Amino acid sequence: MSYVDEVIQSLEEKNPAQPEFLQAVKEVLESLRVVIEQNEEQYRKDALLERLTTPEKVFMFRVPWVDDQGQVQVNTGYRVQFNSAIGPYKGGLRLHPSVNLGIIKFLGFEQIFKNSLTGLPIGGGKGGSDFDPKGKSDREVMAFCQSFMTELCKYIGADTDVPAGDIGTGAREIGYMFGQYKRIKNLYEGVLTGKGLSYGGSLVRTQATGYGLLYLVEEMLKCNGHDMAGKTVCISGSGNVAIYAAEKAAEMGAKVVTMSDSTGWVYDAEGIDLDAVKEIKEVRRARLSEYVKVRPNAQYTEGRGVWAVKCDIALPCATQNELFIEDAKQLVENGCIAVAEGANMPTTLDATEYLQEHGVLFAPGKAANAGGVATSALEMSQNSERLSWTFEEVDAKLKDIMVNIFHNMDDAAKRYHADGNYVIGANIAGFEKVVDAMTAQGIV
Ligand code: NDP
Ligand code: 2IT
């Protein structure tokens, strides 16, 4: 049996209850097959793939907090420090009731390659909790965040592990966590990114993932003879990534016609009114169903359905496994030319293959949504030198990084005779730097 197959089989046996983690590992290892086969004996001897797929450290802890009724609630907290070969662990904190160890491991594993692709010195990590911020008062969110950080602070630090936002963790949560870290550790350091601008945050970090996604899409389209102007775009999600993806797409002259949340989706033929979405989701933390009150000509539908709308470009920006094979077929039938993942692993493996086989340009999340973590690394740099760069400076660096990521994955795909297969290209380009650093550092 080949080394790649051996490792996949062993991981399946050891982690049967972690389907998302297995899915992420399979996608990466399948892409790496051509690289591994060139040096199979040495890699097997060094147990390279076993080391790559086993987190360096995993922390799981109890998070007790008191709700507004005086009832004690208990959540589970996680931090997976996956790989520190090229820099301190870096990756977000997800707060969502679906969070479990397998989901945090999948996200941490993806983060290794994503962070490597940015070209910046950051290792891979991820964390979070099954806490649901939805419907909680500010005081309850603060109580949770303080309790969570009381334990997490033992494992992180500006040169060790630097968490940030993800689903359910935005500026409010980062603020509460930063305050508690500083209070316990007596250290004012850049231990979290996505901070507010008044206490060490970076300009553009809020917009970075969505803007970065569009910078990469623009380059991908350009290199394949298309552009954004006049394109119709379908977006899923209405959170941080979705909102700023929509903003940049509109700025580039495209028309965004859909957005969604976990309850339903809106179709606005005239183009989504982003001020309305921001007011509903960012300010009032309400449901997207409210959109039609402001825009009576738009339609709101419960459940899922965004990918059935005819579009040129599809940008899944909500969560993992939200674009299935049936959706891929529908997109192809409707003439879609490009799919780029704003979320982490939103497209299932069979849907990805279907899109690629039918000539749809497909940019995988670890490349397409790397602008968020890249700008987090720029926030770390600014914190280290105790300076703040201008919006234009950070935005220009972000754009450069995304254009470089596109060309690195494009070149890697070409080197391995998989021209245009950006999944293979991104995985190989991300892997090369990490494996080089791991090899240089010996068996650790
Ligand atoms: P937010 O919490 O800001 O928004 C998430 C959006 O997705 C909301 O509209 C939410 O709906 C929807 N959503 C979440 N879970 C589900 C679900 N199970 N089913 C349907 N809809 C769902 O998160 P972000 O925008 O920050 O993150 C979105 C994706 O992007 C995630 O995959 C994340 O890992 C990835 N990402 C985020 C980065 C960042 O910088 N924030 C960087 C790179 C990737 P509702 O409001 O109803 O919950
Ligand atoms: O998935 C991701 O890359 C993030 N949630 C952002 C991580 C970060 O450290 O900014």
Coordinates of C-alpha atoms and ligand atoms in Angstrom, one line a residue:
M1 CA 0.0 0.0 0.0
S2 CA 1.3 3.5 -0.7
Y3 CA 2.4 5.6 2.2
V4 CA -0.4 8.1 1.6
D5 CA -3.0 5.3 1.7
E6 CA -1.5 3.8 4.8
V7 CA -1.7 7.1 6.7
I8 CA -5.3 7.8 5.6
Q9 CA -6.3 4.3 6.7
S10 CA -4.7 4.7 10.0
L11 CA -6.3 8.1 10.6
E12 CA -9.7 6.6 9.7
E13 CA -9.2 3.9 12.3
K14 CA -8.1 6.3 15.0
N15 CA -10.6 9.1 14.4
P16 CA -13.8 7.5 13.3
A17 CA -15.9 10.3 15.0
Q18 CA -14.1 13.2 13.3
P19 CA -15.5 13.3 9.7
E20 CA -14.6 16.9 9.0
F21 CA -11.0 16.3 10.1
L22 CA -10.8 13.2 7.9
Q23 CA -12.3 15.1 4.9
A24 CA -9.7 17.9 5.3
V25 CA -6.8 15.4 5.6
K26 CA -7.9 13.4 2.6
E27 CA -8.2 16.4 0.4
V28 CA -4.7 17.5 1.3
L29 CA -3.0 14.1 1.2
E30 CA -4.6 13.2 -2.2
S31 CA -3.1 16.4 -3.6
L32 CA 0.3 15.6 -2.1
R33 CA 0.4 12.1 -3.5
V34 CA 2.6 13.2 -6.5
V35 CA 5.1 15.0 -4.2
I36 CA 5.2 12.2 -1.6
E37 CA 5.8 9.5 -4.2
Q38 CA 9.0 11.2 -5.3
N39 CA 10.5 10.7 -1.9
E40 CA 8.3 8.0 -0.3
E41 CA 10.9 6.0 1.5
Q42 CA 12.5 8.9 3.3
Y43 CA 9.1 10.4 4.2
R44 CA 7.9 7.1 5.6
K45 CA 11.1 6.6 7.6
D46 CA 10.7 10.1 9.0
A47 CA 7.0 9.5 9.7
L48 CA 6.5 12.9 8.1
L49 CA 2.7 12.5 7.3
E50 CA 2.0 11.0 10.8
R51 CA 3.7 14.1 12.3
L52 CA 1.9 16.4 9.9
T53 CA -1.5 15.0 10.8
T54 CA -1.0 14.8 14.6
P55 CA -1.4 18.1 16.5
E56 CA 1.7 19.1 18.5
K57 CA -0.7 19.9 21.4
V58 CA -4.4 19.7 22.2
F59 CA -6.0 21.5 25.1
M60 CA -9.6 20.8 26.2
F61 CA -11.1 22.5 29.2
R62 CA -14.2 23.3 31.2
V63 CA -15.7 26.8 30.8
P64 CA -18.2 27.5 33.6
W65 CA -20.1 30.8 33.6
V66 CA -23.2 32.2 35.2
D67 CA -26.2 33.3 33.0
D68 CA -28.6 36.2 33.6
Q69 CA -30.9 34.0 35.5
G70 CA -28.2 33.0 38.0
Q71 CA -27.9 29.5 36.5
V72 CA -24.4 28.1 36.0
Q73 CA -23.7 27.0 32.4
V74 CA -20.8 24.8 31.4
N75 CA -19.2 24.7 27.9
T76 CA -16.1 23.0 26.6
G77 CA -13.2 25.0 25.4
Y78 CA -10.6 23.9 22.8
R79 CA -7.2 25.0 21.5
V80 CA -5.4 22.8 19.0
Q81 CA -1.8 23.8 18.5
F82 CA -1.2 21.9 15.3
N83 CA 2.1 22.8 13.8
S84 CA 4.7 25.4 14.7
A85 CA 7.4 24.6 12.1
I86 CA 7.3 28.0 10.5
G87 CA 6.1 30.3 13.3
P88 CA 4.0 30.7 16.4
Y89 CA 0.6 28.9 16.2
K90 CA -2.0 31.2 14.6
G91 CA -5.7 30.7 13.9
G92 CA -9.1 31.8 15.0
L93 CA -11.5 30.8 17.8
R94 CA -14.9 29.5 16.7
L95 CA -17.9 30.0 19.0
H96 CA -20.8 27.9 17.7
P97 CA -22.9 25.1 19.3
S98 CA -21.6 22.6 16.6
V99 CA -18.0 22.9 17.8
N100 CA -16.3 19.7 18.8
L101 CA -12.7 18.4 18.7
G102 CA -13.0 17.0 15.1
I103 CA -14.1 20.4 13.8
I104 CA -11.3 22.3 15.6
K105 CA -8.8 19.7 14.3
F106 CA -10.0 20.1 10.7
L107 CA -9.7 23.9 11.0
G108 CA -6.3 23.7 12.6
F109 CA -5.0 21.3 10.0
E110 CA -6.2 23.6 7.1
Q111 CA -4.6 26.5 8.9
I112 CA -1.1 25.0 8.6
F113 CA -1.2 25.2 4.8
K114 CA -3.1 28.4 4.6
N115 CA -0.7 30.2 6.9
S116 CA 2.3 28.8 4.9
L117 CA 0.7 30.1 1.7
T118 CA 0.6 33.7 3.0
G119 CA 4.4 33.7 3.0
L120 CA 4.4 35.0 6.5
P121 CA 6.0 33.3 9.6
I122 CA 2.9 31.8 11.2
G123 CA 2.2 28.2 12.3
G124 CA -1.2 26.5 12.4
G125 CA -3.7 26.4 15.2
K126 CA -7.4 26.8 16.0
G127 CA -9.7 26.9 19.0
G128 CA -13.1 27.7 20.2
S129 CA -16.1 26.4 22.2
D130 CA -19.6 25.0 21.8
F131 CA -20.8 28.2 23.4
D132 CA -23.6 29.9 21.3
P133 CA -23.3 33.7 21.4
K134 CA -26.7 34.0 19.6
G135 CA -29.4 35.4 21.9
K136 CA -27.0 36.0 24.8
S137 CA -26.8 39.4 26.6
D138 CA -23.5 41.3 26.5
R139 CA -23.0 40.4 30.1
E140 CA -23.4 36.7 29.4
V141 CA -21.0 36.9 26.5
M142 CA -18.5 38.7 28.7
A143 CA -18.8 36.2 31.5
F144 CA -18.2 33.3 29.0
C145 CA -15.2 35.1 27.4
Q146 CA -13.6 35.8 30.7
S147 CA -14.0 32.3 31.9
F148 CA -12.7 30.9 28.6
M149 CA -9.6 33.2 28.7
T150 CA -8.9 32.4 32.4
E151 CA -8.0 28.9 31.2
L152 CA -6.8 29.6 27.6
C153 CA -4.2 32.3 28.8
K154 CA -2.0 29.5 30.2
Y155 CA -1.3 28.2 26.7
I156 CA -1.0 31.3 24.5
G157 CA 1.2 34.3 24.1
A158 CA 2.4 36.8 21.5
D159 CA 5.4 34.6 20.6
T160 CA 3.7 31.2 21.3
D161 CA 0.1 31.2 20.0
V162 CA -2.0 34.1 18.8
P163 CA -5.8 33.4 18.4
A164 CA -8.2 35.6 16.5
G165 CA -11.8 35.6 15.4
D166 CA -13.9 33.0 13.4
I167 CA -17.6 32.1 13.4
G168 CA -19.2 33.7 16.4
T169 CA -16.1 35.5 17.5
G170 CA -15.9 39.2 16.4
A171 CA -14.6 42.5 17.8
R172 CA -16.8 42.3 20.9
E173 CA -15.6 38.8 22.0
I174 CA -11.9 39.6 21.2
G175 CA -12.2 42.7 23.4
Y176 CA -13.5 40.8 26.4
M177 CA -10.8 38.1 26.0
F178 CA -8.0 40.6 25.6
G179 CA -9.1 42.4 28.7
Q180 CA -9.0 39.2 30.8
Y181 CA -5.7 38.1 29.3
K182 CA -4.0 41.4 30.2
R183 CA -5.5 41.3 33.7
I184 CA -4.3 37.8 34.5
K185 CA -0.9 37.9 32.8
N186 CA -0.1 41.5 33.5
L187 CA 1.2 41.8 30.0
Y188 CA 0.1 44.2 27.2
E189 CA 1.1 42.2 24.2
G190 CA -0.3 41.2 20.8
V191 CA -1.7 37.9 22.0
L192 CA -4.9 38.2 20.0
T193 CA -5.6 39.7 16.6
G194 CA -8.7 41.4 15.3
K195 CA -8.5 43.8 18.2
G196 CA -10.3 47.2 18.3
L197 CA -8.4 50.1 16.7
S198 CA -8.1 51.9 20.0
Y199 CA -6.0 49.0 21.6
G200 CA -3.7 47.6 19.0
G201 CA -5.9 46.4 16.2
S202 CA -5.0 46.8 12.6
L203 CA -6.8 48.8 10.0
V204 CA -8.3 46.5 7.3
R205 CA -8.4 43.4 9.6
T206 CA -12.2 43.6 9.7
Q207 CA -12.5 43.7 5.9
A208 CA -9.4 41.5 5.2
T209 CA -10.9 38.1 4.6
G210 CA -13.7 39.3 2.3
Y211 CA -11.5 41.9 0.5
G212 CA -8.7 39.3 0.1
L213 CA -11.1 36.8 -1.4
L214 CA -12.0 39.3 -4.1
Y215 CA -8.4 40.3 -4.7
L216 CA -7.6 36.6 -5.4
V217 CA -10.7 36.1 -7.5
E218 CA -9.8 39.1 -9.6
E219 CA -6.3 37.8 -10.3
M220 CA -7.7 34.3 -11.1
L221 CA -10.2 35.7 -13.5
K222 CA -7.6 38.0 -15.1
C223 CA -5.2 35.1 -15.7
N224 CA -8.1 33.2 -17.3
G225 CA -9.3 35.9 -19.6
H226 CA -12.2 37.3 -17.5
D227 CA -12.9 40.2 -15.2
M228 CA -15.3 41.1 -12.4
A229 CA -17.1 44.0 -14.1
G230 CA -20.7 43.2 -14.8
K231 CA -20.6 39.7 -13.2
T232 CA -23.5 38.4 -11.1
V233 CA -22.3 37.0 -7.8
C234 CA -24.0 34.6 -5.3
I235 CA -22.7 34.8 -1.8
S236 CA -23.8 32.6 1.2
G237 CA -23.5 33.8 4.8
S238 CA -24.0 37.3 6.1
G239 CA -21.2 37.5 8.6
N240 CA -17.8 39.0 8.6
V241 CA -16.4 37.3 5.5
A242 CA -19.6 37.5 3.5
I243 CA -20.3 41.2 4.1
Y244 CA -16.8 42.4 3.1
A245 CA -16.7 40.0 0.1
A246 CA -19.9 41.6 -1.1
E247 CA -18.6 45.1 -0.5
K248 CA -15.4 44.5 -2.6
A249 CA -17.3 42.6 -5.3
A250 CA -19.7 45.6 -5.7
E251 CA -16.7 48.0 -5.7
M252 CA -15.2 46.0 -8.5
G253 CA -18.4 46.5 -10.6
A254 CA -20.1 43.1 -10.0
K255 CA -23.7 42.7 -8.7
V256 CA -24.2 40.5 -5.6
V257 CA -27.7 39.1 -5.6
T258 CA -27.8 36.7 -2.7
M259 CA -26.8 36.4 1.0
S260 CA -27.9 33.9 3.7
D261 CA -27.8 33.0 7.4
S262 CA -28.5 29.8 9.2
T263 CA -32.2 30.4 9.0
G264 CA -32.7 31.4 5.4
W265 CA -31.6 33.5 2.4
V266 CA -32.4 36.6 0.4
Y267 CA -32.5 37.2 -3.3
D268 CA -32.3 40.8 -4.4
A269 CA -32.3 41.2 -8.2
E270 CA -31.3 44.8 -7.9
G271 CA -28.2 44.0 -5.9
I272 CA -27.8 43.5 -2.2
D273 CA -28.1 46.6 -0.1
L274 CA -25.1 46.2 2.2
D275 CA -25.9 49.1 4.5
A276 CA -29.1 47.2 5.3
V277 CA -27.3 43.9 5.9
K278 CA -24.6 45.6 8.1
E279 CA -27.3 47.3 10.2
I280 CA -29.2 43.9 10.6
K281 CA -26.2 41.6 11.3
E282 CA -23.4 43.8 12.7
V283 CA -25.4 46.4 14.7
R284 CA -28.6 44.7 15.7
R285 CA -27.4 41.1 15.6
A286 CA -30.8 40.1 14.1
R287 CA -32.0 37.6 11.5
L288 CA -31.5 38.2 7.8
S289 CA -35.3 37.8 7.3
E290 CA -35.5 41.4 8.4
Y291 CA -33.9 42.4 5.1
V292 CA -37.2 42.4 3.2
K293 CA -38.6 44.9 5.5
V294 CA -36.1 47.4 4.2
R295 CA -36.0 46.1 0.7
P296 CA -39.6 45.0 -0.2
N297 CA -38.7 44.0 -3.7
A298 CA -36.3 41.4 -2.5
Q299 CA -37.3 37.8 -1.6
Y300 CA -36.6 35.9 1.6
T301 CA -36.8 32.1 1.7
E302 CA -36.4 29.9 4.7
G303 CA -33.8 27.1 4.5
R304 CA -31.0 26.9 2.0
G305 CA -31.1 27.7 -1.8
V306 CA -28.5 30.3 -2.7
W307 CA -26.7 28.1 -5.3
A308 CA -29.9 27.6 -7.3
V309 CA -29.7 31.3 -8.4
K310 CA -28.1 31.9 -11.7
C311 CA -24.7 33.5 -11.3
D312 CA -21.2 33.9 -12.9
I313 CA -19.4 33.6 -9.6
A314 CA -20.3 31.7 -6.4
L315 CA -18.6 32.6 -3.1
P316 CA -19.5 30.3 -0.2
C317 CA -18.8 32.4 2.9
A318 CA -20.8 30.7 5.7
T319 CA -19.4 27.4 7.0
Q320 CA -18.1 23.9 6.1
N321 CA -20.0 21.6 3.8
E322 CA -22.6 24.0 2.5
L323 CA -22.1 23.5 -1.2
F324 CA -23.0 19.9 -2.3
I325 CA -22.8 17.9 -5.5
E326 CA -26.4 18.9 -6.4
D327 CA -25.5 22.5 -6.0
A328 CA -22.4 22.1 -8.1
K329 CA -24.5 20.6 -10.9
Q330 CA -26.9 23.5 -10.7
L331 CA -24.1 26.0 -10.8
V332 CA -22.6 24.4 -13.9
E333 CA -26.0 24.2 -15.6
N334 CA -26.4 27.9 -14.9
G335 CA -23.1 28.8 -16.5
C336 CA -21.1 29.7 -13.4
I337 CA -17.4 30.3 -14.3
A338 CA -15.8 30.5 -10.9
V339 CA -16.2 29.3 -7.3
A340 CA -14.0 30.7 -4.6
E341 CA -14.2 29.6 -0.9
G342 CA -14.5 32.4 1.6
A343 CA -15.4 29.9 4.3
N344 CA -13.2 27.0 5.4
M345 CA -14.1 23.8 3.4
P346 CA -17.6 24.9 2.3
T347 CA -17.5 22.6 -0.8
T348 CA -17.7 18.9 -0.4
L349 CA -15.0 16.8 -2.1
D350 CA -17.3 15.4 -4.8
A351 CA -18.7 18.9 -5.5
T352 CA -15.2 20.3 -5.9
E353 CA -14.3 17.5 -8.3
Y354 CA -17.5 18.1 -10.3
L355 CA -16.8 21.8 -10.6
Q356 CA -13.2 21.2 -11.7
E357 CA -14.2 18.5 -14.2
H358 CA -16.7 20.9 -15.8
G359 CA -14.2 23.7 -16.3
V360 CA -15.2 25.9 -13.4
L361 CA -12.3 27.9 -11.9
F362 CA -12.1 26.7 -8.3
A363 CA -10.1 28.5 -5.6
P364 CA -9.9 26.5 -2.4
G365 CA -10.4 28.2 1.0
K366 CA -6.9 27.8 2.2
A367 CA -5.8 30.2 -0.6
A368 CA -8.9 32.2 -1.2
N369 CA -9.7 33.2 2.5
A370 CA -6.0 33.6 3.6
G371 CA -6.4 37.4 3.6
G372 CA -7.8 37.3 7.1
V373 CA -4.9 35.5 8.7
A374 CA -2.4 37.3 6.6
T375 CA -3.7 40.7 7.9
S376 CA -3.6 39.2 11.4
A377 CA 0.1 38.6 10.9
L378 CA 0.4 42.2 9.7
E379 CA -1.4 43.2 13.0
M380 CA 1.3 41.1 14.9
S381 CA 4.1 43.0 13.1
Q382 CA 2.5 46.4 14.0
N383 CA 2.1 45.3 17.6
S384 CA 5.8 44.2 17.8
E385 CA 7.0 47.5 16.5
R386 CA 4.4 49.5 18.4
L387 CA 3.3 51.3 15.3
S388 CA 0.1 51.5 13.2
W389 CA 0.1 51.5 9.5
T390 CA -2.4 53.4 7.4
F391 CA -5.4 51.7 5.7
E392 CA -3.8 52.2 2.3
E393 CA -0.6 50.6 3.4
V394 CA -2.2 47.5 4.9
D395 CA -4.7 47.2 2.0
A396 CA -1.8 47.3 -0.5
K397 CA 0.1 44.6 1.4
L398 CA -3.0 42.4 1.6
K399 CA -3.6 42.8 -2.2
D400 CA 0.1 41.9 -2.9
I401 CA -0.2 38.8 -0.6
M402 CA -3.4 37.6 -2.4
V403 CA -1.9 38.0 -5.9
N404 CA 1.2 36.2 -4.8
I405 CA -0.8 33.3 -3.3
F406 CA -2.7 33.0 -6.6
H407 CA 0.6 32.8 -8.6
N408 CA 2.2 30.4 -6.1
M409 CA -0.6 27.9 -6.3
D410 CA -0.9 28.4 -10.0
D411 CA 2.9 27.7 -10.5
A412 CA 2.9 24.7 -8.2
A413 CA 0.0 23.2 -10.1
K414 CA 1.9 23.7 -13.4
R415 CA 5.1 22.2 -11.9
Y416 CA 3.2 19.0 -11.2
H417 CA 1.4 18.9 -14.6
A418 CA -2.0 19.8 -13.0
D419 CA -2.4 23.2 -14.8
G420 CA -5.4 25.1 -13.5
N421 CA -6.0 22.7 -10.6
Y422 CA -5.7 25.2 -7.7
V423 CA -6.6 22.6 -5.1
I424 CA -3.5 20.6 -5.9
G425 CA -1.5 23.8 -6.4
A426 CA -2.5 25.3 -3.0
N427 CA -1.8 22.1 -1.1
I428 CA 1.6 21.5 -2.6
A429 CA 2.7 25.2 -2.3
G430 CA 1.6 25.3 1.3
F431 CA 3.2 21.9 2.1
E432 CA 6.6 22.6 0.6
K433 CA 7.6 25.3 3.0
V434 CA 6.3 23.5 6.1
V435 CA 8.0 20.2 5.2
D436 CA 11.3 22.0 4.5
A437 CA 11.1 23.7 8.0
M438 CA 10.1 20.4 9.7
T439 CA 12.9 18.5 8.1
A440 CA 15.5 21.1 9.0
Q441 CA 14.3 21.1 12.7
G442 CA 14.8 17.3 13.1
I443 CA 12.4 14.8 14.7
V444 CA 10.3 17.0 17.0
Ligands
NDP1 P1 -19.5 35.0 11.3 O1 -19.9 34.4 12.6 O2 -19.3 36.5 11.2 O3 -20.7 34.7 10.2 C1 -21.0 33.4 9.8 C2 -22.1 33.4 8.8 O4 -22.4 32.1 8.4 C3 -23.4 33.9 9.4 O5 -24.2 34.5 8.4 C4 -24.1 32.6 9.9 O6 -25.5 32.6 10.1 C5 -23.7 31.6 8.8 N1 -23.5 30.3 9.4 C6 -22.7 29.9 10.4 N2 -22.9 28.6 10.7 C7 -23.8 28.2 9.8 C8 -24.4 26.9 9.6 N3 -24.0 25.8 10.3 N4 -25.3 26.8 8.6 C9 -25.7 27.9 7.9 N5 -25.1 29.1 8.0 C10 -24.2 29.2 9.0 O7 -18.3 34.2 10.8 P2 -17.2 34.5 9.6 O8 -17.8 35.3 8.6 O9 -16.0 35.1 10.4 O10 -16.8 33.1 9.1 C11 -17.4 32.5 8.0 C12 -16.5 31.4 7.4 O11 -15.3 32.0 7.0 C13 -16.1 30.3 8.4 O12 -16.0 29.1 7.7 C14 -14.8 30.7 8.9 O13 -14.0 29.6 9.4 C15 -14.2 31.3 7.6 N6 -13.1 32.3 7.8 C16 -13.2 33.4 8.6 C17 -12.2 34.3 8.6 C18 -12.3 35.5 9.4 O14 -11.3 36.3 9.4 N7 -13.4 35.8 10.1 C19 -10.9 34.0 7.9 C20 -10.9 32.9 7.1 C21 -12.0 32.0 7.0 P3 -26.1 33.0 11.5 O15 -25.9 34.5 11.7 O16 -27.5 32.5 11.4 O17 -25.3 32.2 12.5
2IT2 O1 -9.9 30.7 9.3 C1 -9.1 31.7 9.5 O2 -8.1 31.8 8.8 C2 -9.5 32.7 10.5 N1 -10.5 32.5 11.2 C3 -8.6 33.8 10.8 C4 -7.4 33.4 11.7 C5 -6.6 34.6 12.2 O3 -5.7 34.3 12.9 O4 -6.8 35.7 11.8

